[in-house]
Short mmCIF file of C-alpha atoms in Angstrom, two decimals:
data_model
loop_
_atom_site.label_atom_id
_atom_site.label_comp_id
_atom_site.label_asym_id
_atom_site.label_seq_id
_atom_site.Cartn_x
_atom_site.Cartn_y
_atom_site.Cartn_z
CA UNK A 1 16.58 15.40 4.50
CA UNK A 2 19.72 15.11 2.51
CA UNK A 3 19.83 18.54 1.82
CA UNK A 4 23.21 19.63 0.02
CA UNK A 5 24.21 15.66 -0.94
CA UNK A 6 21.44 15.74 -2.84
CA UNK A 7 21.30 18.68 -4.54
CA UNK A 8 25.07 18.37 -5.37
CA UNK A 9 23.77 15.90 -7.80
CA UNK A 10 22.08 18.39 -10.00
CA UNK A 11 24.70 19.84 -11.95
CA UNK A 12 22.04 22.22 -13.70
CA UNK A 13 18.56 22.97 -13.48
CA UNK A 14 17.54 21.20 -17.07
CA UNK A 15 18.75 17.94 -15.35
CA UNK A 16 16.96 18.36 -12.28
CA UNK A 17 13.71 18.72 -14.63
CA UNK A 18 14.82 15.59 -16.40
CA UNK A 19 15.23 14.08 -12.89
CA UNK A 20 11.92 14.95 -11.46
CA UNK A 21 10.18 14.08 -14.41
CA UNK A 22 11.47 10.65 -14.50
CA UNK A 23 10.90 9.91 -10.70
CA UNK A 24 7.33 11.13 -11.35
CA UNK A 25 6.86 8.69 -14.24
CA UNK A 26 8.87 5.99 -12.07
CA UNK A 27 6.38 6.64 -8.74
CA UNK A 28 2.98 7.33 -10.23
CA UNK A 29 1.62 3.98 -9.74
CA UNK A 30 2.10 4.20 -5.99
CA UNK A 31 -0.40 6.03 -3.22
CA UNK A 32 0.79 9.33 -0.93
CA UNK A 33 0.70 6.55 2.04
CA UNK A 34 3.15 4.10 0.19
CA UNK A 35 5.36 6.90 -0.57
CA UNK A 36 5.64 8.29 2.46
CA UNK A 37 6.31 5.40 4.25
CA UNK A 38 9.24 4.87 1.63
CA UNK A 39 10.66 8.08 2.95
CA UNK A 40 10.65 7.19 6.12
CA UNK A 41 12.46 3.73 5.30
CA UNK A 42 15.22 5.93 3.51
CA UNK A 43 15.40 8.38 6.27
CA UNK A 44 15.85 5.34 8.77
CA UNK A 45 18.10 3.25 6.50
CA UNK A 46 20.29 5.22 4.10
CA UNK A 47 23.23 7.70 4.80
CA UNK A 48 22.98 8.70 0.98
CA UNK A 49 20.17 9.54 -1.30
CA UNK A 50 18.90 6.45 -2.95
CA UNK A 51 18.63 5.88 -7.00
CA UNK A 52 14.96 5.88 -8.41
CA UNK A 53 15.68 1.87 -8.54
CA UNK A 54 16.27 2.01 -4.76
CA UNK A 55 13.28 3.92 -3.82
CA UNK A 56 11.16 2.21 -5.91
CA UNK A 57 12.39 -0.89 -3.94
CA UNK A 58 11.67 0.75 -1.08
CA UNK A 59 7.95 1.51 -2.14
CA UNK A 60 7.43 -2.61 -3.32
CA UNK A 61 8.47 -3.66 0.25
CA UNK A 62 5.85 -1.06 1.75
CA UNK A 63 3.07 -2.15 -0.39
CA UNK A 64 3.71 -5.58 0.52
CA UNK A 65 3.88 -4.48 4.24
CA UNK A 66 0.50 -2.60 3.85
CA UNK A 67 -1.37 -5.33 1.73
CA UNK A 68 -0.12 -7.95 4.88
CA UNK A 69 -2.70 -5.61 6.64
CA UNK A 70 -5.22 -4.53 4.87
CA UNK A 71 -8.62 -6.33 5.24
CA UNK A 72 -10.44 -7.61 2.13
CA UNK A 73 -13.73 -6.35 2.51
CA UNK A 74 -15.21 -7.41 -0.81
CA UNK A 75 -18.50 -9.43 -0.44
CA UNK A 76 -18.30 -12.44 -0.61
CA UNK A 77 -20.45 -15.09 -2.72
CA UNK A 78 -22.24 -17.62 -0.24
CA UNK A 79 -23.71 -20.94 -1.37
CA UNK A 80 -27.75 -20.50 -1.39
CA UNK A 81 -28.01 -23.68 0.15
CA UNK A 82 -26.19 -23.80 2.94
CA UNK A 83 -27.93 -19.95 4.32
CA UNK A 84 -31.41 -22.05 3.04
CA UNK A 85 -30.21 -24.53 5.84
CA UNK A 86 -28.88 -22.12 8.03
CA UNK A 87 -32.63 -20.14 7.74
CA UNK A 88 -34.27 -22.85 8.26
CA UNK A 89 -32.72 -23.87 11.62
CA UNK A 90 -33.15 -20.09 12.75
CA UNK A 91 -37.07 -20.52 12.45
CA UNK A 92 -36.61 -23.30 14.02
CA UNK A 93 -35.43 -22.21 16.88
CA UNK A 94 -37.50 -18.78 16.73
CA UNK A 95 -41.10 -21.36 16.63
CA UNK A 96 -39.65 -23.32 19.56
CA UNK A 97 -42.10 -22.77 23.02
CA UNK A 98 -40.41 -22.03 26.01
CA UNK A 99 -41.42 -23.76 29.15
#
C-alpha cells in the first residue's frame, strides 16, 4: 500500500522486528474486522504511513462505528408479572366463542 515509504523506515531488519512486535502488542485487543476496516480508513485518508498511535486511532473510531450497529442480542430479564398479565389476557381471548 505504501510500499517503499514504508519500508524506508526500517533502517535494519532488528528494528523492523522491534516494530512488528510492538504493533502486535499495540493491536491485539482488536478483531480481523476492526483492523481491516482501519486499513481501509488509512488507505482512504493518509498519503503517509500512520504511527501505531494513529492507527490505533483509527481502530477506536471503527469500533465505535461497528458497536453503533451491532444489535444486542442478550436476553433480556422480563418482569413475571406483567407476562402473568399478558398470559392471562391470551387465554382470554383463546376461551372466547365466536359467533
Amino acid at each position: 500500500m505504501y510500499g517503499q515509504v514504508w519500508r524506508s523506515q526500517f533502517k535494519s531488519d532488528e528494528y523492523l522486528v522491534f516494530v512488528k512486535n510492538e504493533w502486535q502488542q499495540g493491536l491485539f485487543d482488536y478483531a480481523d474486522n476492526i483492523l481491516e476496516l482501519a486499513i481501509e480508513l488509512c488507505r482512504k485518508n493518509k498519503e503517509l504511513p500512520p504511527t501505531l498511535p494513529q492507527f490505533i486511532d483509527f481502530c477506536k473510531n471503527c469500533s465505535k462505528r461497528s458497536a453503533f450497529f451491532e444489535r444486542d442480542e442478550s436476553p433480556k430479564k422480563n418482569n413475571p408479572e406483567v407476562a402473568k398479565t399478558h398470559l392471562q389476557k391470551i387465554k382470554q381471548i383463546l376461551n372466547m366463542k365466536i359467533n
